[in-house]
């Protein structure tokens, strides 16, 4: 089993709603469409960022070392449950293994954990 976890201070993401250049480098169009559904998108942006970091840590590849944040897409199911869209580079790294993520946030921080079963 591979595990990755990340926690971030929410204040880091408060200006991301206005920083289109940052958003485009880190999040896919589908992720951005999800964020746009919320009046206060900062918790959702922070949570998705944490999930991307947690996945990269579980896979033991850091961003900008063969993988970029765009390569990991965090989407949400019908009930709001987060999942990783597995395509391209990440699909090759997973080699058929199952990936699970969980995201949570409070007023001040966001956290995500990734578990990859071998």
Short mmCIF file of N, CA and C in Angstrom, two decimals:
data_model
loop_
_atom_site.label_atom_id
_atom_site.label_comp_id
_atom_site.label_asym_id
_atom_site.label_seq_id
_atom_site.Cartn_x
_atom_site.Cartn_y
_atom_site.Cartn_z
N UNK A 1 0.84 -1.17 0.00
CA UNK A 1 0.00 0.00 0.00
C UNK A 1 0.90 1.24 0.00
N UNK A 2 0.52 2.21 -0.81
CA UNK A 2 1.23 3.48 -0.87
C UNK A 2 0.32 4.56 -0.29
N UNK A 3 0.88 5.45 0.53
CA UNK A 3 0.08 6.49 1.18
C UNK A 3 0.76 7.84 0.99
N UNK A 4 -0.06 8.86 0.76
CA UNK A 4 0.41 10.24 0.68
C UNK A 4 -0.59 11.13 1.38
N UNK A 5 -0.10 12.19 2.00
CA UNK A 5 -0.99 13.12 2.72
C UNK A 5 -0.45 14.54 2.53
N UNK A 6 -1.35 15.52 2.53
CA UNK A 6 -0.92 16.91 2.43
C UNK A 6 -1.92 17.78 3.19
N UNK A 7 -1.40 18.82 3.81
CA UNK A 7 -2.24 19.81 4.50
C UNK A 7 -1.75 21.19 4.09
N UNK A 8 -2.68 22.09 3.89
CA UNK A 8 -2.34 23.46 3.47
C UNK A 8 -3.18 24.46 4.24
N UNK A 9 -2.60 25.63 4.48
CA UNK A 9 -3.32 26.73 5.10
C UNK A 9 -4.24 27.35 4.06
N UNK A 10 -5.49 27.55 4.43
CA UNK A 10 -6.49 28.08 3.51
C UNK A 10 -6.12 29.45 2.95
N UNK A 11 -5.45 30.28 3.73
CA UNK A 11 -5.13 31.64 3.30
C UNK A 11 -4.29 31.66 2.03
N UNK A 12 -3.53 30.61 1.82
CA UNK A 12 -2.69 30.52 0.61
C UNK A 12 -3.54 30.52 -0.67
N UNK A 13 -4.80 30.11 -0.58
CA UNK A 13 -5.63 29.93 -1.76
C UNK A 13 -6.72 30.99 -1.93
N UNK A 14 -6.77 31.96 -1.04
CA UNK A 14 -7.81 32.97 -1.11
C UNK A 14 -7.73 33.81 -2.38
N UNK A 15 -6.54 34.06 -2.89
CA UNK A 15 -6.40 34.89 -4.09
C UNK A 15 -6.44 34.07 -5.38
N UNK A 16 -6.51 32.76 -5.29
CA UNK A 16 -6.51 31.91 -6.48
C UNK A 16 -7.74 32.14 -7.36
N UNK A 17 -8.85 32.54 -6.74
CA UNK A 17 -10.06 32.80 -7.52
C UNK A 17 -9.82 33.90 -8.55
N UNK A 18 -8.93 34.81 -8.22
CA UNK A 18 -8.64 35.94 -9.11
C UNK A 18 -7.37 35.73 -9.94
N UNK A 19 -6.58 34.73 -9.61
CA UNK A 19 -5.28 34.50 -10.26
C UNK A 19 -5.41 33.43 -11.33
N UNK A 20 -5.98 33.79 -12.46
CA UNK A 20 -6.24 32.83 -13.55
C UNK A 20 -4.96 32.14 -14.02
N UNK A 21 -3.84 32.83 -14.03
CA UNK A 21 -2.59 32.21 -14.47
C UNK A 21 -2.17 31.07 -13.55
N UNK A 22 -2.35 31.25 -12.24
CA UNK A 22 -2.04 30.18 -11.28
C UNK A 22 -3.00 29.01 -11.45
N UNK A 23 -4.27 29.33 -11.56
CA UNK A 23 -5.30 28.31 -11.69
C UNK A 23 -5.05 27.44 -12.93
N UNK A 24 -4.75 28.07 -14.05
CA UNK A 24 -4.56 27.33 -15.30
C UNK A 24 -3.34 26.41 -15.27
N UNK A 25 -2.35 26.72 -14.45
CA UNK A 25 -1.15 25.89 -14.35
C UNK A 25 -1.35 24.69 -13.44
N UNK A 26 -2.34 24.76 -12.57
CA UNK A 26 -2.52 23.72 -11.56
C UNK A 26 -3.77 22.88 -11.78
N UNK A 27 -4.85 23.50 -12.30
CA UNK A 27 -6.14 22.82 -12.37
C UNK A 27 -6.67 22.73 -13.79
N UNK A 28 -7.31 21.59 -14.09
CA UNK A 28 -7.89 21.37 -15.41
C UNK A 28 -9.19 22.16 -15.55
N UNK A 29 -9.70 22.21 -16.75
CA UNK A 29 -10.96 22.90 -17.02
C UNK A 29 -12.09 22.30 -16.19
N UNK A 30 -12.16 20.97 -16.12
CA UNK A 30 -13.22 20.32 -15.34
C UNK A 30 -13.12 20.69 -13.86
N UNK A 31 -11.91 20.75 -13.34
CA UNK A 31 -11.73 21.14 -11.93
C UNK A 31 -12.19 22.58 -11.72
N UNK A 32 -11.83 23.45 -12.64
CA UNK A 32 -12.21 24.85 -12.53
C UNK A 32 -13.73 25.03 -12.63
N UNK A 33 -14.38 24.21 -13.44
CA UNK A 33 -15.84 24.26 -13.53
C UNK A 33 -16.47 23.87 -12.20
N UNK A 34 -15.88 22.89 -11.52
CA UNK A 34 -16.37 22.48 -10.20
C UNK A 34 -16.21 23.63 -9.20
N UNK A 35 -15.06 24.28 -9.18
CA UNK A 35 -14.83 25.39 -8.25
C UNK A 35 -15.83 26.52 -8.47
N UNK A 36 -16.18 26.77 -9.73
CA UNK A 36 -17.07 27.88 -10.08
C UNK A 36 -18.48 27.70 -9.51
N UNK A 37 -18.82 26.50 -9.08
CA UNK A 37 -20.15 26.23 -8.52
C UNK A 37 -20.32 26.82 -7.12
N UNK A 38 -19.23 27.24 -6.50
CA UNK A 38 -19.27 27.67 -5.11
C UNK A 38 -19.02 29.17 -4.97
N UNK A 39 -19.78 29.80 -4.09
CA UNK A 39 -19.58 31.23 -3.82
C UNK A 39 -18.18 31.46 -3.26
N UNK A 40 -17.77 30.60 -2.33
CA UNK A 40 -16.42 30.65 -1.77
C UNK A 40 -15.68 29.40 -2.23
N UNK A 41 -14.91 29.53 -3.28
CA UNK A 41 -14.25 28.36 -3.86
C UNK A 41 -12.91 28.02 -3.21
N UNK A 42 -12.38 28.90 -2.37
CA UNK A 42 -11.06 28.67 -1.77
C UNK A 42 -10.94 27.32 -1.06
N UNK A 43 -11.92 26.90 -0.25
CA UNK A 43 -11.78 25.59 0.40
C UNK A 43 -11.70 24.43 -0.60
N UNK A 44 -12.41 24.56 -1.69
CA UNK A 44 -12.44 23.50 -2.70
C UNK A 44 -11.14 23.50 -3.51
N UNK A 45 -10.63 24.68 -3.79
CA UNK A 45 -9.35 24.80 -4.48
C UNK A 45 -8.24 24.22 -3.60
N UNK A 46 -8.24 24.60 -2.34
CA UNK A 46 -7.22 24.11 -1.41
C UNK A 46 -7.30 22.59 -1.25
N UNK A 47 -8.51 22.07 -1.13
CA UNK A 47 -8.68 20.64 -0.98
C UNK A 47 -8.20 19.86 -2.20
N UNK A 48 -8.53 20.36 -3.37
CA UNK A 48 -8.08 19.70 -4.60
C UNK A 48 -6.55 19.76 -4.73
N UNK A 49 -5.98 20.90 -4.35
CA UNK A 49 -4.51 21.01 -4.39
C UNK A 49 -3.88 20.00 -3.45
N UNK A 50 -4.42 19.89 -2.23
CA UNK A 50 -3.91 18.91 -1.27
C UNK A 50 -4.02 17.49 -1.83
N UNK A 51 -5.13 17.19 -2.49
CA UNK A 51 -5.31 15.85 -3.06
C UNK A 51 -4.26 15.58 -4.13
N UNK A 52 -3.98 16.56 -4.97
CA UNK A 52 -2.95 16.40 -6.01
C UNK A 52 -1.59 16.12 -5.36
N UNK A 53 -1.28 16.88 -4.33
CA UNK A 53 -0.01 16.69 -3.61
C UNK A 53 0.04 15.31 -2.96
N UNK A 54 -1.05 14.89 -2.35
CA UNK A 54 -1.09 13.59 -1.69
C UNK A 54 -0.88 12.46 -2.70
N UNK A 55 -1.49 12.57 -3.87
CA UNK A 55 -1.30 11.56 -4.92
C UNK A 55 0.15 11.52 -5.37
N UNK A 56 0.74 12.68 -5.59
CA UNK A 56 2.14 12.71 -6.05
C UNK A 56 3.07 12.12 -4.99
N UNK A 57 2.76 12.37 -3.72
CA UNK A 57 3.58 11.80 -2.63
C UNK A 57 3.42 10.29 -2.55
N UNK A 58 2.19 9.80 -2.71
CA UNK A 58 1.97 8.35 -2.68
C UNK A 58 2.70 7.66 -3.82
N UNK A 59 2.73 8.31 -4.97
CA UNK A 59 3.41 7.74 -6.13
C UNK A 59 4.93 7.93 -6.08
N UNK A 60 5.38 8.70 -5.10
CA UNK A 60 6.81 8.98 -4.89
C UNK A 60 7.44 9.72 -6.07
N UNK A 61 6.65 10.60 -6.68
CA UNK A 61 7.15 11.48 -7.72
C UNK A 61 6.70 12.89 -7.39
N UNK A 62 7.63 13.79 -7.26
CA UNK A 62 7.26 15.16 -6.95
C UNK A 62 6.86 15.90 -8.20
N UNK A 63 6.11 16.95 -8.02
CA UNK A 63 5.75 17.79 -9.15
C UNK A 63 7.02 18.39 -9.74
N UNK A 64 6.99 18.56 -11.02
CA UNK A 64 8.10 19.10 -11.79
C UNK A 64 9.28 18.14 -11.83
N UNK A 65 9.03 16.90 -11.45
CA UNK A 65 10.04 15.84 -11.55
C UNK A 65 9.38 14.69 -12.31
N UNK A 66 8.81 15.03 -13.47
CA UNK A 66 8.15 14.03 -14.28
C UNK A 66 6.64 14.09 -14.24
N UNK A 67 6.08 14.82 -13.29
CA UNK A 67 4.64 14.92 -13.15
C UNK A 67 4.29 16.37 -12.83
N UNK A 68 3.21 16.86 -13.40
CA UNK A 68 2.77 18.23 -13.09
C UNK A 68 1.39 18.16 -12.43
N UNK A 69 0.97 19.22 -11.76
CA UNK A 69 -0.36 19.21 -11.14
C UNK A 69 -1.50 18.93 -12.13
N UNK A 70 -1.34 19.36 -13.37
CA UNK A 70 -2.38 19.13 -14.39
C UNK A 70 -2.53 17.64 -14.70
N UNK A 71 -1.47 16.86 -14.51
CA UNK A 71 -1.53 15.42 -14.79
C UNK A 71 -2.43 14.67 -13.81
N UNK A 72 -2.70 15.26 -12.66
CA UNK A 72 -3.57 14.65 -11.66
C UNK A 72 -4.86 15.47 -11.62
N UNK A 73 -5.96 14.85 -12.02
CA UNK A 73 -7.24 15.56 -12.06
C UNK A 73 -8.14 15.05 -10.95
N UNK A 74 -8.58 15.97 -10.10
CA UNK A 74 -9.47 15.64 -8.99
C UNK A 74 -10.90 16.02 -9.38
N UNK A 75 -11.74 15.02 -9.50
CA UNK A 75 -13.14 15.25 -9.87
C UNK A 75 -14.04 14.78 -8.74
N UNK A 76 -15.34 14.97 -8.90
CA UNK A 76 -16.30 14.61 -7.85
C UNK A 76 -17.47 13.86 -8.44
N UNK A 77 -17.88 12.80 -7.75
CA UNK A 77 -19.01 11.99 -8.17
C UNK A 77 -20.34 12.65 -7.86
N UNK A 78 -21.41 11.94 -8.15
CA UNK A 78 -22.77 12.45 -7.98
C UNK A 78 -23.05 12.90 -6.55
N UNK A 79 -22.52 12.19 -5.58
CA UNK A 79 -22.75 12.54 -4.17
C UNK A 79 -21.68 13.47 -3.62
N UNK A 80 -20.80 13.97 -4.50
CA UNK A 80 -19.75 14.89 -4.08
C UNK A 80 -18.45 14.22 -3.70
N UNK A 81 -18.40 12.90 -3.79
CA UNK A 81 -17.19 12.17 -3.39
C UNK A 81 -16.05 12.44 -4.38
N UNK A 82 -14.87 12.78 -3.84
CA UNK A 82 -13.74 13.06 -4.72
C UNK A 82 -13.11 11.77 -5.27
N UNK A 83 -12.60 11.87 -6.48
CA UNK A 83 -11.86 10.77 -7.07
C UNK A 83 -10.82 11.33 -8.05
N UNK A 84 -9.85 10.50 -8.36
CA UNK A 84 -8.80 10.90 -9.30
C UNK A 84 -9.16 10.37 -10.67
N UNK A 85 -9.20 11.25 -11.64
CA UNK A 85 -9.42 10.84 -13.02
C UNK A 85 -8.09 10.27 -13.53
N UNK A 86 -8.10 9.01 -13.89
CA UNK A 86 -6.87 8.30 -14.23
C UNK A 86 -6.70 8.23 -15.74
N UNK A 87 -5.79 9.06 -16.25
CA UNK A 87 -5.46 9.08 -17.67
C UNK A 87 -3.99 9.46 -17.83
N UNK A 88 -3.49 9.30 -19.02
CA UNK A 88 -2.16 9.77 -19.37
C UNK A 88 -1.04 9.30 -18.46
N UNK A 89 -0.21 10.24 -18.02
CA UNK A 89 0.97 9.92 -17.21
C UNK A 89 0.60 9.19 -15.92
N UNK A 90 -0.47 9.63 -15.27
CA UNK A 90 -0.82 9.01 -13.99
C UNK A 90 -1.28 7.57 -14.18
N UNK A 91 -1.96 7.30 -15.29
CA UNK A 91 -2.41 5.94 -15.58
C UNK A 91 -1.21 5.00 -15.71
N UNK A 92 -0.15 5.49 -16.35
CA UNK A 92 1.06 4.68 -16.51
C UNK A 92 1.74 4.45 -15.16
N UNK A 93 1.75 5.45 -14.30
CA UNK A 93 2.39 5.32 -12.99
C UNK A 93 1.62 4.36 -12.08
N UNK A 94 0.31 4.32 -12.22
CA UNK A 94 -0.51 3.47 -11.36
C UNK A 94 -0.43 1.99 -11.73
N UNK A 95 -0.17 1.71 -12.99
CA UNK A 95 -0.04 0.33 -13.46
C UNK A 95 -1.19 -0.55 -12.99
N UNK A 96 -2.42 -0.06 -13.11
CA UNK A 96 -3.60 -0.85 -12.77
C UNK A 96 -4.00 -0.86 -11.31
N UNK A 97 -3.24 -0.20 -10.45
CA UNK A 97 -3.58 -0.17 -9.02
C UNK A 97 -4.76 0.76 -8.77
N UNK A 98 -5.50 0.50 -7.71
CA UNK A 98 -6.66 1.33 -7.33
C UNK A 98 -6.20 2.49 -6.46
N UNK A 99 -6.76 3.65 -6.74
CA UNK A 99 -6.40 4.84 -5.98
C UNK A 99 -7.63 5.41 -5.28
N UNK A 100 -7.50 5.72 -3.99
CA UNK A 100 -8.57 6.32 -3.21
C UNK A 100 -8.05 7.62 -2.59
N UNK A 101 -8.93 8.63 -2.55
CA UNK A 101 -8.58 9.89 -1.90
C UNK A 101 -9.71 10.33 -0.99
N UNK A 102 -9.35 11.11 0.00
CA UNK A 102 -10.32 11.76 0.87
C UNK A 102 -9.84 13.18 1.12
N UNK A 103 -10.76 14.12 1.08
CA UNK A 103 -10.44 15.54 1.25
C UNK A 103 -11.33 16.11 2.35
N UNK A 104 -10.74 16.97 3.19
CA UNK A 104 -11.51 17.66 4.22
C UNK A 104 -10.94 19.06 4.40
N UNK A 105 -11.78 19.95 4.89
CA UNK A 105 -11.28 21.30 5.17
C UNK A 105 -12.04 21.91 6.33
N UNK A 106 -11.34 22.82 7.00
CA UNK A 106 -11.94 23.58 8.08
C UNK A 106 -11.87 25.05 7.67
N UNK A 107 -12.13 25.92 8.60
CA UNK A 107 -12.07 27.36 8.31
C UNK A 107 -10.66 27.78 7.90
N UNK A 108 -9.65 27.16 8.50
CA UNK A 108 -8.28 27.61 8.31
C UNK A 108 -7.39 26.72 7.44
N UNK A 109 -7.79 25.46 7.22
CA UNK A 109 -6.90 24.57 6.47
C UNK A 109 -7.67 23.51 5.71
N UNK A 110 -6.95 22.90 4.77
CA UNK A 110 -7.47 21.78 3.99
C UNK A 110 -6.48 20.63 4.11
N UNK A 111 -6.99 19.41 4.01
CA UNK A 111 -6.15 18.23 4.12
C UNK A 111 -6.68 17.16 3.16
N UNK A 112 -5.78 16.36 2.63
CA UNK A 112 -6.19 15.25 1.77
C UNK A 112 -5.24 14.08 2.01
N UNK A 113 -5.79 12.89 1.84
CA UNK A 113 -5.00 11.67 1.95
C UNK A 113 -5.26 10.83 0.71
N UNK A 114 -4.23 10.15 0.27
CA UNK A 114 -4.32 9.25 -0.88
C UNK A 114 -3.81 7.89 -0.45
N UNK A 115 -4.56 6.85 -0.81
CA UNK A 115 -4.13 5.47 -0.57
C UNK A 115 -4.19 4.74 -1.90
N UNK A 116 -3.08 4.13 -2.26
CA UNK A 116 -2.99 3.35 -3.48
C UNK A 116 -2.73 1.91 -3.07
N UNK A 117 -3.67 1.05 -3.42
CA UNK A 117 -3.53 -0.36 -3.08
C UNK A 117 -2.74 -1.08 -4.16
N UNK A 118 -1.79 -1.88 -3.72
CA UNK A 118 -0.95 -2.60 -4.68
C UNK A 118 -1.50 -3.95 -4.99
#
